[in-house]
Amino acid sequence: MKLILLGAPGAGKGTQAEIICKHCSIPAISTGNIIRAALKAQTEMGLRARDYIEKGLLVPDEVVIGIIQDRLSEDDCADGFILDGFPRTVPQAEALDKMGIEIDRVIDLEVPDEKIIERMSGRRVCAHCGASYHLLYKQPKTEGVCDNCGEQLVQRADDKAETVLERLKVYHAQTEPLIAFYRAKGKLHVVEGQDEIADTTALTLKALED
C-alpha cells in the first residue's frame, strides 16, 4: 500500500506513520528526518535547506523532490511506503504523479491550531538519531534521554512558539490545497486527531480499511 499522511506540523503524522509502518510492514519515509540528517552532515543539500528550515519555511521543491525520488527507488519501497511530509504543495503532488507513482490512499490528520502549538512546545527530539518524543504524550523511559540510542533529547528551533505560528501560516497557505487535490481524485480520508494517541490510531487504521 502506497500512502500519504497529510496534516499540519505537530498533527501527529510521525507517530501515526510509525504505527502504520509496523501494521502494514512498509517503510515510513519522513522528509523532515532526511533533511535534518543532511543538515547535521552539512551536505550541499543540507546547507541549501538550512536557511529555509530555521525560518519555518518550506524547503524548495527541487531539493525535496530529488530526495524523495532517490528514496522511493530503494528496495524496501517495492511493496509500498508511507510518505510523511511530502508532498507539501500541489506542484509536489503533480511531480509525484509524473514519477509514475500511484498513491493508494491519503490520510489527512486534522488538529486545531491551538492544540498544535501546545503539542509542539512539548516536543523533544534525539540530537543523534532523530527519534521524536513529547513531554506529555510520548515520554522517554528516562527523562531527557533517547530510548533508542541513549543520546540527549533537545527542543528544535522550529518547535518554538514563534516558529510554529509561522509554519502554520505556511501550511494553511501552501499545503491545505492538497486536501482538495486528493479529494478530487477520490483518495482522501480525513481523521480527526484525538487527545489520546491510541484513539487517533484507531481512527487512522479504520481509514486504511474503509
GROMACS .gro file of C-alpha atoms in nm:
model
  210
    1MET     CA    1   0.000   0.000   0.000
    2LYS     CA    2   0.131   0.343  -0.101
    3LEU     CA    3   0.016   0.606   0.146
    4ILE     CA    4   0.048   0.979   0.208
    5LEU     CA    5  -0.005   1.138   0.552
    6LEU     CA    6  -0.123   1.500   0.545
    7GLY     CA    7  -0.166   1.735   0.840
    8ALA     CA    8  -0.023   2.050   0.992
    9PRO     CA    9   0.318   2.045   1.165
   10GLY     CA   10   0.263   1.876   1.501
   11ALA     CA   11  -0.061   1.699   1.400
   12GLY     CA   12   0.093   1.362   1.486
   13LYS     CA   13   0.189   1.238   1.140
   14GLY     CA   14   0.521   1.097   1.255
   15THR     CA   15   0.366   0.898   1.539
   16GLN     CA   16   0.093   0.753   1.317
   17ALA     CA   17   0.346   0.679   1.043
   18GLU     CA   18   0.548   0.462   1.286
   19ILE     CA   19   0.235   0.268   1.382
   20ILE     CA   20   0.120   0.216   1.022
   21CYS     CA   21   0.475   0.112   0.932
   22LYS     CA   22   0.457  -0.178   1.178
   23HIS     CA   23   0.094  -0.259   1.100
   24CYS     CA   24   0.145  -0.281   0.722
   25SER     CA   25   0.517  -0.381   0.718
   26ILE     CA   26   0.612  -0.091   0.489
   27PRO     CA   27   0.872   0.184   0.546
   28ALA     CA   28   0.775   0.526   0.678
   29ILE     CA   29   0.958   0.798   0.487
   30SER     CA   30   0.987   1.133   0.663
   31THR     CA   31   1.137   1.409   0.453
   32GLY     CA   32   1.192   1.605   0.773
   33ASN     CA   33   1.423   1.338   0.913
   34ILE     CA   34   1.609   1.305   0.582
   35ILE     CA   35   1.664   1.680   0.559
   36ARG     CA   36   1.772   1.708   0.924
   37ALA     CA   37   2.028   1.431   0.864
   38ALA     CA   38   2.163   1.634   0.572
   39LEU     CA   39   2.177   1.944   0.793
   40LYS     CA   40   2.378   1.758   1.055
   41ALA     CA   41   2.615   1.619   0.790
   42GLN     CA   42   2.640   1.965   0.627
   43THR     CA   43   2.585   1.822   0.282
   44GLU     CA   44   2.529   2.057  -0.011
   45MET     CA   45   2.154   1.993   0.009
   46GLY     CA   46   2.156   2.040   0.385
   47LEU     CA   47   2.326   2.375   0.358
   48ARG     CA   48   2.075   2.485   0.095
   49ALA     CA   49   1.785   2.377   0.315
   50ARG     CA   50   1.915   2.523   0.642
   51ASP     CA   51   1.805   2.883   0.599
   52TYR     CA   52   1.453   2.780   0.498
   53ILE     CA   53   1.406   2.544   0.792
   54GLU     CA   54   1.539   2.789   1.051
   55LYS     CA   55   1.281   3.044   0.933
   56GLY     CA   56   0.999   2.788   0.937
   57LEU     CA   57   0.969   2.798   0.557
   58LEU     CA   58   0.932   2.513   0.311
   59VAL     CA   59   1.243   2.366   0.151
   60PRO     CA   60   1.241   2.432  -0.230
   61ASP     CA   61   1.066   2.170  -0.441
   62GLU     CA   62   1.368   2.072  -0.648
   63VAL     CA   63   1.561   1.973  -0.334
   64VAL     CA   64   1.277   1.776  -0.174
   65ILE     CA   65   1.168   1.602  -0.494
   66GLY     CA   66   1.522   1.482  -0.560
   67ILE     CA   67   1.545   1.334  -0.210
   68ILE     CA   68   1.211   1.156  -0.243
   69GLN     CA   69   1.283   1.014  -0.587
   70ASP     CA   70   1.609   0.860  -0.467
   71ARG     CA   71   1.446   0.718  -0.155
   72LEU     CA   72   1.149   0.559  -0.333
   73SER     CA   73   1.383   0.379  -0.572
   74GLU     CA   74   1.531   0.176  -0.285
   75ASP     CA   75   1.438  -0.193  -0.250
   76ASP     CA   76   1.242  -0.160   0.075
   77CYS     CA   77   0.980   0.056  -0.102
   78ALA     CA   78   0.892  -0.213  -0.357
   79ASP     CA   79   0.582  -0.330  -0.165
   80GLY     CA   80   0.465   0.015  -0.053
   81PHE     CA   81   0.554   0.306   0.174
   82ILE     CA   82   0.418   0.591   0.384
   83LEU     CA   83   0.513   0.945   0.288
   84ASP     CA   84   0.519   1.180   0.589
   85GLY     CA   85   0.589   1.542   0.496
   86PHE     CA   86   0.568   1.502   0.119
   87PRO     CA   87   0.402   1.629  -0.089
   88ARG     CA   88   0.356   1.968   0.077
   89THR     CA   89   0.233   2.159  -0.228
   90VAL     CA   90   0.019   2.079  -0.530
   91PRO     CA   91   0.323   2.108  -0.764
   92GLN     CA   92   0.500   1.846  -0.550
   93ALA     CA   93   0.193   1.620  -0.575
   94GLU     CA   94   0.193   1.668  -0.952
   95ALA     CA   95   0.565   1.583  -0.957
   96LEU     CA   96   0.485   1.260  -0.771
   97ASP     CA   97   0.230   1.174  -1.042
   98LYS     CA   98   0.490   1.244  -1.311
   99MET     CA   99   0.726   0.996  -1.144
  100GLY     CA  100   0.462   0.732  -1.224
  101ILE     CA  101   0.391   0.666  -0.857
  102GLU     CA  102   0.027   0.569  -0.796
  103ILE     CA  103  -0.083   0.663  -0.444
  104ASP     CA  104  -0.350   0.432  -0.298
  105ARG     CA  105  -0.476   0.644  -0.011
  106VAL     CA  106  -0.422   0.987   0.152
  107ILE     CA  107  -0.486   1.026   0.526
  108ASP     CA  108  -0.545   1.384   0.645
  109LEU     CA  109  -0.492   1.429   1.021
  110GLU     CA  110  -0.697   1.730   1.131
  111VAL     CA  111  -0.596   1.909   1.454
  112PRO     CA  112  -0.687   2.269   1.560
  113ASP     CA  113  -0.404   2.525   1.551
  114GLU     CA  114  -0.420   2.595   1.927
  115LYS     CA  115  -0.372   2.225   2.001
  116ILE     CA  116  -0.080   2.211   1.755
  117ILE     CA  117   0.101   2.490   1.941
  118GLU     CA  118   0.053   2.309   2.273
  119ARG     CA  119   0.180   1.984   2.128
  120MET     CA  120   0.487   2.125   1.955
  121SER     CA  121   0.609   2.328   2.251
  122GLY     CA  122   0.636   1.998   2.441
  123ARG     CA  123   0.806   1.804   2.163
  124ARG     CA  124   1.164   1.684   2.206
  125VAL     CA  125   1.383   1.501   1.954
  126CYS     CA  126   1.701   1.298   1.978
  127ALA     CA  127   2.001   1.504   1.868
  128HIS     CA  128   2.163   1.185   1.736
  129CYS     CA  129   1.903   0.959   1.568
  130GLY     CA  130   1.608   1.195   1.521
  131ALA     CA  131   1.357   0.992   1.727
  132SER     CA  132   1.065   1.206   1.846
  133TYR     CA  133   0.915   1.230   2.197
  134HIS     CA  134   0.676   1.456   2.390
  135LEU     CA  135   0.675   1.578   2.748
  136LEU     CA  136   0.308   1.477   2.786
  137TYR     CA  137   0.211   1.231   2.513
  138LYS     CA  138   0.519   1.020   2.438
  139GLN     CA  139   0.766   1.039   2.722
  140PRO     CA  140   1.105   0.862   2.703
  141LYS     CA  141   1.180   0.597   2.963
  142THR     CA  142   1.445   0.824   3.113
  143GLU     CA  143   1.379   1.199   3.117
  144GLY     CA  144   1.581   1.383   2.853
  145VAL     CA  145   1.736   1.064   2.710
  146CYS     CA  146   1.651   0.880   2.386
  147ASP     CA  147   1.517   0.526   2.431
  148ASN     CA  148   1.680   0.413   2.105
  149CYS     CA  149   2.039   0.534   2.135
  150GLY     CA  150   2.078   0.696   2.480
  151GLU     CA  151   2.167   1.040   2.343
  152GLN     CA  152   2.030   1.373   2.471
  153LEU     CA  153   1.684   1.500   2.374
  154VAL     CA  154   1.653   1.862   2.262
  155GLN     CA  155   1.386   2.111   2.154
  156ARG     CA  156   1.428   2.200   1.789
  157ALA     CA  157   1.428   2.566   1.693
  158ASP     CA  158   1.131   2.505   1.463
  159ASP     CA  159   0.925   2.375   1.758
  160LYS     CA  160   0.941   2.710   1.942
  161ALA     CA  161   0.613   2.906   1.956
  162GLU     CA  162   0.705   3.190   1.720
  163THR     CA  163   0.834   2.949   1.456
  164VAL     CA  164   0.531   2.720   1.497
  165LEU     CA  165   0.299   3.013   1.421
  166GLU     CA  166   0.492   3.089   1.103
  167ARG     CA  167   0.490   2.723   0.999
  168LEU     CA  168   0.112   2.706   1.047
  169LYS     CA  169   0.066   3.013   0.826
  170VAL     CA  170   0.277   2.849   0.556
  171TYR     CA  171   0.086   2.522   0.593
  172HIS     CA  172  -0.255   2.683   0.556
  173ALA     CA  173  -0.144   2.882   0.252
  174GLN     CA  174   0.057   2.619   0.065
  175THR     CA  175  -0.033   2.271   0.189
  176GLU     CA  176  -0.407   2.281   0.256
  177PRO     CA  177  -0.480   2.295  -0.122
  178LEU     CA  178  -0.359   1.932  -0.131
  179ILE     CA  179  -0.677   1.834   0.054
  180ALA     CA  180  -0.890   1.947  -0.240
  181PHE     CA  181  -0.639   1.797  -0.486
  182TYR     CA  182  -0.664   1.446  -0.338
  183ARG     CA  183  -1.035   1.472  -0.259
  184ALA     CA  184  -1.095   1.531  -0.630
  185LYS     CA  185  -0.904   1.208  -0.700
  186GLY     CA  186  -1.125   1.019  -0.454
  187LYS     CA  187  -0.827   0.922  -0.235
  188LEU     CA  188  -0.870   1.150   0.068
  189HIS     CA  189  -0.967   1.011   0.411
  190VAL     CA  190  -0.999   1.263   0.696
  191VAL     CA  191  -0.905   1.158   1.051
  192GLU     CA  192  -0.990   1.393   1.339
  193GLY     CA  193  -0.691   1.397   1.576
  194GLN     CA  194  -0.781   1.292   1.931
  195ASP     CA  195  -0.623   1.379   2.267
  196GLU     CA  196  -0.510   1.018   2.313
  197ILE     CA  197  -0.271   0.873   2.053
  198ALA     CA  198  -0.444   0.533   2.072
  199ASP     CA  199  -0.778   0.691   1.978
  200THR     CA  200  -0.624   0.866   1.677
  201THR     CA  201  -0.455   0.540   1.579
  202ALA     CA  202  -0.786   0.351   1.589
  203LEU     CA  203  -0.943   0.607   1.354
  204THR     CA  204  -0.637   0.602   1.127
  205LEU     CA  205  -0.632   0.222   1.093
  206LYS     CA  206  -1.005   0.226   1.024
  207ALA     CA  207  -0.945   0.477   0.744
  208LEU     CA  208  -0.696   0.233   0.589
  209GLU     CA  209  -0.959  -0.041   0.583
  210ASP     CA  210  -1.259   0.161   0.460
   0.00000   0.00000   0.00000
